[in-house]
XYZ file of N, CA and C in Angstrom:
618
model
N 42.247 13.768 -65.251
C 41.357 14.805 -65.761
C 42.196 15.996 -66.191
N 41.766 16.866 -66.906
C 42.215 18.150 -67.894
C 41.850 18.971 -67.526
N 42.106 20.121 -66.833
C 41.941 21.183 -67.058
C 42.031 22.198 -67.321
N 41.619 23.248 -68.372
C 42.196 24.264 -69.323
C 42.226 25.781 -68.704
N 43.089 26.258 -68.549
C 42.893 27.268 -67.734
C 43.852 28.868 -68.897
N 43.068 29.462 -68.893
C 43.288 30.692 -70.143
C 44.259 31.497 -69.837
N 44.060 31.731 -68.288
C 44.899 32.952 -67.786
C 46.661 31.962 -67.845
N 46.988 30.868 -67.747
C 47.749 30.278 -67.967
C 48.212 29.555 -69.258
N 47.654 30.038 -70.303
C 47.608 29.395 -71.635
C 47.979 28.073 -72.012
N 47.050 26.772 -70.803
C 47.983 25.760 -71.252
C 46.837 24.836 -69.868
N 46.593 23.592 -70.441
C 46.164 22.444 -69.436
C 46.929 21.933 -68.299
N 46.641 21.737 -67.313
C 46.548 21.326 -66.314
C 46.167 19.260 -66.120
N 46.939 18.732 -66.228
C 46.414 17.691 -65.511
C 46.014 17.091 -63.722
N 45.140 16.744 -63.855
C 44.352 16.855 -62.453
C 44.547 15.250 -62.154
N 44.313 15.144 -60.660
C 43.742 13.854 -60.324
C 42.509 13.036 -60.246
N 41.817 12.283 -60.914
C 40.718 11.930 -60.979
C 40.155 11.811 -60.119
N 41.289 11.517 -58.523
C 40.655 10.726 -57.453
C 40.180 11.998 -56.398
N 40.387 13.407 -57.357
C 39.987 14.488 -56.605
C 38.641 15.042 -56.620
N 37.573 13.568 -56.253
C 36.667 14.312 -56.596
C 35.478 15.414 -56.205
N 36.062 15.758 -54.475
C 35.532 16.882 -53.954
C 35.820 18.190 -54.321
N 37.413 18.308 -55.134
C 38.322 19.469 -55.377
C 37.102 20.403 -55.808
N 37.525 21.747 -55.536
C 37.015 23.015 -56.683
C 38.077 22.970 -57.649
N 36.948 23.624 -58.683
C 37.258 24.263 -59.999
C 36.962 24.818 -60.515
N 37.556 25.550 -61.704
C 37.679 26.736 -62.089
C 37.207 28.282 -60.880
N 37.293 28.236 -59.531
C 37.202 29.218 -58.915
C 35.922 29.112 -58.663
N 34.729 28.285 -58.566
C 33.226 29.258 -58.193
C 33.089 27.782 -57.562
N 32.109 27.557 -57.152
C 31.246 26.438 -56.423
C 31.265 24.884 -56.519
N 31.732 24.786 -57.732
C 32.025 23.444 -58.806
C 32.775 22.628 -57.956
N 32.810 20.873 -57.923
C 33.959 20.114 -57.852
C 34.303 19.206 -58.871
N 34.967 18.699 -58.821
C 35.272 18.212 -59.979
C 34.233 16.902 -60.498
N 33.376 16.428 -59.162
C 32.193 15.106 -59.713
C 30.925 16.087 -60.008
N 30.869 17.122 -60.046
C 29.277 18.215 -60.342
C 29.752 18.740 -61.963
N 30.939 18.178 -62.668
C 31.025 18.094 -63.731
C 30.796 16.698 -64.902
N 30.223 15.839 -64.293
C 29.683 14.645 -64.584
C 30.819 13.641 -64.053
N 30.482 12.923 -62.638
C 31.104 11.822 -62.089
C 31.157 10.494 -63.111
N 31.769 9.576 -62.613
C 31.420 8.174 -63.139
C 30.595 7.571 -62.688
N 29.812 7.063 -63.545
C 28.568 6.398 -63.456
C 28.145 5.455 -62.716
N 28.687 4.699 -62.529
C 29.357 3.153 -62.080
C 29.385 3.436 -60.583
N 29.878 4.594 -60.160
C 30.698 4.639 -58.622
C 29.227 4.898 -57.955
N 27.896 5.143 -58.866
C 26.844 5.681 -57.736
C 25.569 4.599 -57.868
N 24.921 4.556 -56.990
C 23.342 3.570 -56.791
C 22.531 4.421 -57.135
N 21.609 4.075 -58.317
C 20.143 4.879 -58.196
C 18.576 4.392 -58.077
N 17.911 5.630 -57.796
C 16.786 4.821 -57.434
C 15.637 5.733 -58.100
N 14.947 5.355 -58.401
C 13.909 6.387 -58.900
C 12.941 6.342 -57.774
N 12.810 7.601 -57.915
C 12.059 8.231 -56.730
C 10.043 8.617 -57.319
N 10.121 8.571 -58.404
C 8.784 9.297 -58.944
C 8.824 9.451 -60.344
N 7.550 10.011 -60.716
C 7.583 10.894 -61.757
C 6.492 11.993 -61.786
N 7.091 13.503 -61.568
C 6.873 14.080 -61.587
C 6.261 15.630 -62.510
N 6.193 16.431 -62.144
C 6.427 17.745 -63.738
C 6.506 19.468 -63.000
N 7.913 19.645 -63.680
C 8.090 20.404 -63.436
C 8.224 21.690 -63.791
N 8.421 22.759 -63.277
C 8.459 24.105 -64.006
C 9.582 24.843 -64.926
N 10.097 24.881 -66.257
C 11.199 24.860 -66.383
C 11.291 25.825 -67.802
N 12.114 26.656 -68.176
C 12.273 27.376 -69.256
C 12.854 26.500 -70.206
N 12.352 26.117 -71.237
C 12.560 24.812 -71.862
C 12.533 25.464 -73.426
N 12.496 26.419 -73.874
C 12.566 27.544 -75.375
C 12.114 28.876 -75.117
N 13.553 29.384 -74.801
C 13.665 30.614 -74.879
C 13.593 31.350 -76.272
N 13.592 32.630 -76.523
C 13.045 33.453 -77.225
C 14.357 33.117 -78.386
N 13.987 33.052 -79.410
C 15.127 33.410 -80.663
C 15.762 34.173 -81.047
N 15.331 35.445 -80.615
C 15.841 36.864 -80.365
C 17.158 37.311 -80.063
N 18.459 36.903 -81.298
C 19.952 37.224 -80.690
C 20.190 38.044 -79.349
N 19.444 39.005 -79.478
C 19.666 40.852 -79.071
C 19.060 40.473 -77.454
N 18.346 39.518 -77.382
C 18.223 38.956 -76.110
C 18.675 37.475 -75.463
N 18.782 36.635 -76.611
C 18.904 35.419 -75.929
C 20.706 35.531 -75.803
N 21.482 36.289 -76.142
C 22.697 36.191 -76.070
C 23.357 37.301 -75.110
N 22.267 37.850 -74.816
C 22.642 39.126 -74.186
C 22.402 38.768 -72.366
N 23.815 38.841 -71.775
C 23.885 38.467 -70.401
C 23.053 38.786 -69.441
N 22.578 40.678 -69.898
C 21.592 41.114 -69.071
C 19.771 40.616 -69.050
N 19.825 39.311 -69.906
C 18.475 38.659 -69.882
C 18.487 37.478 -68.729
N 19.482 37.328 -67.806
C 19.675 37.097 -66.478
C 19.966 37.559 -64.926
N 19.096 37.178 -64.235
C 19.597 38.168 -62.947
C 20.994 37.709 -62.188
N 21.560 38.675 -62.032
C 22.892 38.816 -61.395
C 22.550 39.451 -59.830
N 22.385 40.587 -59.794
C 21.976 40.789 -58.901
C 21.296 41.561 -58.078
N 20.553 39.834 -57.655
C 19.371 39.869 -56.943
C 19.623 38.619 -55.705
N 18.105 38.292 -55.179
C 18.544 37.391 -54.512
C 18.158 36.139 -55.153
N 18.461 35.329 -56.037
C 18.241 34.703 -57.116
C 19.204 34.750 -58.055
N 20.470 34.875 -57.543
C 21.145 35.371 -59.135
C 21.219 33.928 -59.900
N 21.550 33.893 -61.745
C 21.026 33.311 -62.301
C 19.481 33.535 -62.571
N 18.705 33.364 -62.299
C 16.983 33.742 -62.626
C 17.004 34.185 -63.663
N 16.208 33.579 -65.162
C 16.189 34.294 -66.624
C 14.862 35.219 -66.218
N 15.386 36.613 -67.026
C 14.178 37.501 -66.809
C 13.139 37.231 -67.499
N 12.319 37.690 -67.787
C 10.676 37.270 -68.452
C 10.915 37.874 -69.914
N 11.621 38.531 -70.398
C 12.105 38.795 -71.401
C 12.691 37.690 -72.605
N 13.121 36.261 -71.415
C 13.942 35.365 -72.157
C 13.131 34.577 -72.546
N 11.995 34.593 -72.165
C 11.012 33.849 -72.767
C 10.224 32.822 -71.912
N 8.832 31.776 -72.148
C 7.567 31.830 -71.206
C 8.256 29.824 -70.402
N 7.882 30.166 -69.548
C 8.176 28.698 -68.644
C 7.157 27.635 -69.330
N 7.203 26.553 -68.941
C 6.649 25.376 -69.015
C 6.431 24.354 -68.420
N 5.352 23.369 -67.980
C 5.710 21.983 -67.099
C 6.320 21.156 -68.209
N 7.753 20.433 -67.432
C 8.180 19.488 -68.251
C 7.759 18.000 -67.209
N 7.715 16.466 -68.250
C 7.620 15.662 -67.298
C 8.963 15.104 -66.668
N 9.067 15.221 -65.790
C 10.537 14.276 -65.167
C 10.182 13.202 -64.390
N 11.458 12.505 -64.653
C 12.055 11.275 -63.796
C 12.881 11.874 -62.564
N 12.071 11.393 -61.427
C 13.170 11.997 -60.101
C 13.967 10.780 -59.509
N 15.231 11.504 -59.764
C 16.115 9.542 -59.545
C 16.823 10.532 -57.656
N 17.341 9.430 -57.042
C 17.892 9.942 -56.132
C 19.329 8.876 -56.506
N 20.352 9.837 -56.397
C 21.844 9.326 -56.257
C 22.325 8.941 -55.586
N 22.960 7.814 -55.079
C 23.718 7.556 -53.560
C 25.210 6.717 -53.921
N 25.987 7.863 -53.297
C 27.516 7.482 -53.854
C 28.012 6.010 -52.642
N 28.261 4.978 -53.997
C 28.561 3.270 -52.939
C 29.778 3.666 -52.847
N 30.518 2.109 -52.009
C 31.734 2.334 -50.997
C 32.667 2.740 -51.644
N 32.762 2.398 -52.805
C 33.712 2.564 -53.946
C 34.502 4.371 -53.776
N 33.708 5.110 -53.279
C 33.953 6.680 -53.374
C 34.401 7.120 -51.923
N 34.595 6.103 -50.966
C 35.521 6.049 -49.342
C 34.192 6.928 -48.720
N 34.749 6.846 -47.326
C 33.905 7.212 -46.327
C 33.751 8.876 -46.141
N 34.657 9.398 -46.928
C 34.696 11.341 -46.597
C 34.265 11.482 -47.728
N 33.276 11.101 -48.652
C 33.112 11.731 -50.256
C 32.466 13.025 -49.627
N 31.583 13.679 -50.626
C 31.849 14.682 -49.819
C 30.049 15.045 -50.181
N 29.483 14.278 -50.905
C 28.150 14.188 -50.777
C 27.415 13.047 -50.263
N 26.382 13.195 -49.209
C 25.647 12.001 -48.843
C 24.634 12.173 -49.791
N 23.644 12.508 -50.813
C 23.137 12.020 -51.876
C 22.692 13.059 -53.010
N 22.261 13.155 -53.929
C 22.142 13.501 -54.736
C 20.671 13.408 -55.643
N 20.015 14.154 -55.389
C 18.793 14.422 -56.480
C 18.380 14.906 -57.973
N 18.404 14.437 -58.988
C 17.919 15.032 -60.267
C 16.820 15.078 -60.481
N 16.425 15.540 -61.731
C 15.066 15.527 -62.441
C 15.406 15.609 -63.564
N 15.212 14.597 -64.332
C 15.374 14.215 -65.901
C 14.453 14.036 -66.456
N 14.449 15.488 -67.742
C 12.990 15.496 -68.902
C 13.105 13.832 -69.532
N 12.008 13.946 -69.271
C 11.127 12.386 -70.006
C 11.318 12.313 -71.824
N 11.255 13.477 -72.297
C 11.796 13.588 -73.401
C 13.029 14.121 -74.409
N 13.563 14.458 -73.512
C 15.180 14.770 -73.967
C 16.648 13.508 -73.093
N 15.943 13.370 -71.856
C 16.924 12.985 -70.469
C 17.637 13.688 -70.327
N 17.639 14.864 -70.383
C 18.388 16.056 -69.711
C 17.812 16.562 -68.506
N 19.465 17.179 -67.657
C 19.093 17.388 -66.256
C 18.021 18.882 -66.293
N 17.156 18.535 -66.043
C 16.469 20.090 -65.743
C 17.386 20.472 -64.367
N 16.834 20.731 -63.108
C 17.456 21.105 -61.735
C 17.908 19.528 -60.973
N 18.977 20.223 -59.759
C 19.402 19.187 -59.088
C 19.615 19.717 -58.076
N 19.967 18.531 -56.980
C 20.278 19.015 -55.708
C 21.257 18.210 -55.141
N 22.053 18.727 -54.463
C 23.172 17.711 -53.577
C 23.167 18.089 -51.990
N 23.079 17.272 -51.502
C 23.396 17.088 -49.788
C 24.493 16.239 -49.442
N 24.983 17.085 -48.163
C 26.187 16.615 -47.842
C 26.035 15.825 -47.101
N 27.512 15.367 -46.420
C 27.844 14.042 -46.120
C 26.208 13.932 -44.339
N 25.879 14.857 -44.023
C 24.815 15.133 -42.778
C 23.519 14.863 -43.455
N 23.322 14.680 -44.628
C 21.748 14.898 -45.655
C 20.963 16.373 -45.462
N 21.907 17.492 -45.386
C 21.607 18.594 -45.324
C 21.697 19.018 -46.863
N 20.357 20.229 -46.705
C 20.811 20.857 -48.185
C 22.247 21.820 -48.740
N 23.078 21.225 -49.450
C 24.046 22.084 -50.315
C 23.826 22.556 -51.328
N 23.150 22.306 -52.399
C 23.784 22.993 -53.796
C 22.234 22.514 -54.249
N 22.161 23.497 -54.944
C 21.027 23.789 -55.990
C 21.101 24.304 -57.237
N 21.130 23.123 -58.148
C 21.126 23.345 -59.820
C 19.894 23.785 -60.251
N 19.914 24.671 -61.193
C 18.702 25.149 -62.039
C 18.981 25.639 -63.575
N 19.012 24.880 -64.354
C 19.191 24.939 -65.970
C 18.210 25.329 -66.738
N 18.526 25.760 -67.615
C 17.651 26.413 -68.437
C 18.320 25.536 -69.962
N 17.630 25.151 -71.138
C 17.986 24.870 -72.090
C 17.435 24.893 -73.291
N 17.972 24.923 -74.487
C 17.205 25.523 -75.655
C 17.849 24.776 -76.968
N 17.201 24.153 -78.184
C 17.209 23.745 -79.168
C 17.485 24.267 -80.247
N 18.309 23.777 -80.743
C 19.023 23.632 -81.481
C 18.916 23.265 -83.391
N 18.138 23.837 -84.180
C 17.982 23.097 -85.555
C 18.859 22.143 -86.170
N 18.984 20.920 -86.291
C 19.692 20.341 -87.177
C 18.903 20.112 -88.824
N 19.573 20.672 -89.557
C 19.229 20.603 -90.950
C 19.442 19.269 -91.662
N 20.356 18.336 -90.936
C 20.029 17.247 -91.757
C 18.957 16.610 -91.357
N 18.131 16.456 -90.480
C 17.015 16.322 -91.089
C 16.828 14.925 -89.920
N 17.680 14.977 -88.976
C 17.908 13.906 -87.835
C 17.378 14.194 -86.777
N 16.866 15.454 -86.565
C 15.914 16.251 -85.275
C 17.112 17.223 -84.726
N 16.197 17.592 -83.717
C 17.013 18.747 -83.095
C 18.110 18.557 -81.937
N 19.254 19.426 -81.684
C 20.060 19.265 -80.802
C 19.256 20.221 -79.259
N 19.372 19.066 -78.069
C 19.286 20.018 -76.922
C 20.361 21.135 -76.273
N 20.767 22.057 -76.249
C 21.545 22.108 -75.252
C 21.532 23.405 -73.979
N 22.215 23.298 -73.008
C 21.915 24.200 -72.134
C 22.374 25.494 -72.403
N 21.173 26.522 -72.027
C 21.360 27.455 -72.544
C 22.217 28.676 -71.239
N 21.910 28.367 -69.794
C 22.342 28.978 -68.862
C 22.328 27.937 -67.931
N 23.050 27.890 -66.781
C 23.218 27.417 -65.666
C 23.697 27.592 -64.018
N 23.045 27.438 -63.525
C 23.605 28.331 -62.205
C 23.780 27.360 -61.255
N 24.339 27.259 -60.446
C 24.679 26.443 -58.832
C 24.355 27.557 -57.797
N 23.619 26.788 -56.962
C 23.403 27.850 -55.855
C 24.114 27.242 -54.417
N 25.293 27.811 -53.963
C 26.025 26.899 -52.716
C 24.688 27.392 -51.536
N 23.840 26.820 -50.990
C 23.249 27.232 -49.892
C 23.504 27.221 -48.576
N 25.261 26.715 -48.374
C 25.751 26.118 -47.516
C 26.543 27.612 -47.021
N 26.872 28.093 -48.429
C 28.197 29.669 -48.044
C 27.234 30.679 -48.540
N 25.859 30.420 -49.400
C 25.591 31.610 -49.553
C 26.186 32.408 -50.652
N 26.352 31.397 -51.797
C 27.229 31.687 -52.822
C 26.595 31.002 -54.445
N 26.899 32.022 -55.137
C 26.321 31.602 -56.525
C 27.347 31.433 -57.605
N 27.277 30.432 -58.451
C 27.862 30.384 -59.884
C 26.956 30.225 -60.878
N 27.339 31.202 -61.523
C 26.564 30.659 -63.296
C 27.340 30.801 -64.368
N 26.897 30.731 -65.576
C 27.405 30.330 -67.030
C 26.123 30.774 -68.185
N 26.379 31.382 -68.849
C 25.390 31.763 -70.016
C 26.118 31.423 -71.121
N 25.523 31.428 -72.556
C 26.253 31.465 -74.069
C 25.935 32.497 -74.070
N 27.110 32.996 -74.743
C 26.933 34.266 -75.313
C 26.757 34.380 -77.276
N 27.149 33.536 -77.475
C 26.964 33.046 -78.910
C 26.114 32.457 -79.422
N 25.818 31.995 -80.989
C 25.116 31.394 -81.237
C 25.708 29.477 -81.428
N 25.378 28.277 -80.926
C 26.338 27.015 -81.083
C 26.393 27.000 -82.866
N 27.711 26.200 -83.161
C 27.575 25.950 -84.698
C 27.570 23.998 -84.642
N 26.765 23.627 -85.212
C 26.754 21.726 -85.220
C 27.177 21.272 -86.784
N 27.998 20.386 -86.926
C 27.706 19.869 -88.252
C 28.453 20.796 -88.880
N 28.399 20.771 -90.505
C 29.097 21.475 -91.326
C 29.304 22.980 -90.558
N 28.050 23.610 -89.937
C 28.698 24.864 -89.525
C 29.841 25.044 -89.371
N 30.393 23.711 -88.421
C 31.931 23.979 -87.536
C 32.735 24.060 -88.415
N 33.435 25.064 -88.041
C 34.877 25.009 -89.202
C 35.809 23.339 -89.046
N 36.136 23.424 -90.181
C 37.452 22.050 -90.748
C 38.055 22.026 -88.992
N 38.713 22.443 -89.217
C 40.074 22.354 -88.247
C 39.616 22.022 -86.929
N 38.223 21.954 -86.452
C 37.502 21.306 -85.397
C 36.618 20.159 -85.423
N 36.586 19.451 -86.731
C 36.011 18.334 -86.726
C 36.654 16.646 -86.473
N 38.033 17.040 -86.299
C 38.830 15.962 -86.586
C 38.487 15.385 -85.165
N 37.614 14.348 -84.910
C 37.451 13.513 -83.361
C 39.114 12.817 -83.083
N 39.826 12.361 -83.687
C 40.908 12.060 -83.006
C 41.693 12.904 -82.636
N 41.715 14.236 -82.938
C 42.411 15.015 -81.985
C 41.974 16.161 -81.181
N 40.158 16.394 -81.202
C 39.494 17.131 -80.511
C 39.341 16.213 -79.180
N 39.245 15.065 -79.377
C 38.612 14.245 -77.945
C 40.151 13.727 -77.502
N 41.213 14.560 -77.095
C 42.440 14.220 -76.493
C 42.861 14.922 -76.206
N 43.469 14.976 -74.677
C 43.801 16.163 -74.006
C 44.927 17.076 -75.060
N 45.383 16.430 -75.738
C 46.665 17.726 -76.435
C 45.875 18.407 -77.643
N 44.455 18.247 -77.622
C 43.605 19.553 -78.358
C 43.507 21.124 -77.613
N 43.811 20.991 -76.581
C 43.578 21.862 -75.571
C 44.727 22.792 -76.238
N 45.974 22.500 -76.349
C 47.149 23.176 -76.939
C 46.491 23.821 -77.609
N 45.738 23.978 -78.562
C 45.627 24.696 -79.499
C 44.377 25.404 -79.449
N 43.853 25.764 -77.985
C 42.971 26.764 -77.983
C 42.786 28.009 -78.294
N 44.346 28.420 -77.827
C 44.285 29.801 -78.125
C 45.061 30.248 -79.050
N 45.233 29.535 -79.923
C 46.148 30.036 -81.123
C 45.717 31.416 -82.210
């Protein structure tokens, strides 16, 4: 695994087999950045509907603007009512259970999602540790995307937070920009054989 780190101007190669490690400094390990697929059992648990900010406001001057999230409170992450109105989405509630393949200390005993019925994106999640106690609490927020050719729209997440309930500790992530898809992207980032290989990273900060 790769990891790009700014204050060091330059990637990092990691061990794959690290997959309890932290990263980048906040709550993260390296399998709460999408594990392998293969290594886990699932089961569907239901189908449910849930409460979820699913199109936020279009409004640059707010949807890009950091302070349309709570920081702090007791909730940090929480989009303010400003960012625009909630919704029931329908989900699939799968439960995760990491097989032998991932040794006896992994470092979660299972794993809960909720996947929109019409995108399959993670709305919230949950992980419990190796005791089936609660650890970590995902809550995403995500917002669409126009594609002009005429193929439908792109999903993607618009904020995200982890809540460690274990330390009492929060991470999140907002855009601050607007995404560019398709012709938007400039030349020099479309080339897939050398964006999808770790020695693209070199040339982040040029």
């Amino acid at each position: 695994m790769y990891l790009f780190l700014p204050a060091l101007r330059r990637p990092l190669r990691l061990s794959s087999a690290a997959r309890c490690a932290p990263i980048l400094g906040g709550d993260y390990v390296n399998d709460d950045t999408g594990g392998i697929a293969t290594n886990y059992e699932y089961k569907v648990l239901g189908e449910k509907k849930i409460l979820a900010l699913w199109h936020p406001t279009s409004a640059p001057g707010v949807l890009f603007n950091p302070d349309s999230i709570q920081i702090k409170s007791s909730l940090p992450g929480w989009p303010k009512p400003t960012l625009g109105e909630w919704e029931l989405r329908d989900v699939y509630v799968l439960d995760i259970l990491p097989l032998p393949v991932m040794g006896p200390r992994y470092c979660y005993g299972h794993r809960v999602a909720y996947i929109d019925q019409e995108t399959w994106r993670l709305i919230p999640g949950e992980d419990y540790d190796a005791d089936g106690k609660l650890w970590k609490i995902y809550e995403n927020t995500s917002m669409e995307i126009p594609d002009d050719t005429g193929d439908g729209n792109y999903v993607q997440t618009y904020s995200e937070t982890l809540l460690n309930m274990r330390e009492t500790h929060a991470t999140g992530s907002i855009l601050n920009s607007p995404i560019r898809v398709g012709h938007q992207v400039p030349p020099e980032y479309r080339d897939a054989s050398v964006a999808a290989f770790p020695s693209s990273l070199h040339g982040i900060m040029k």
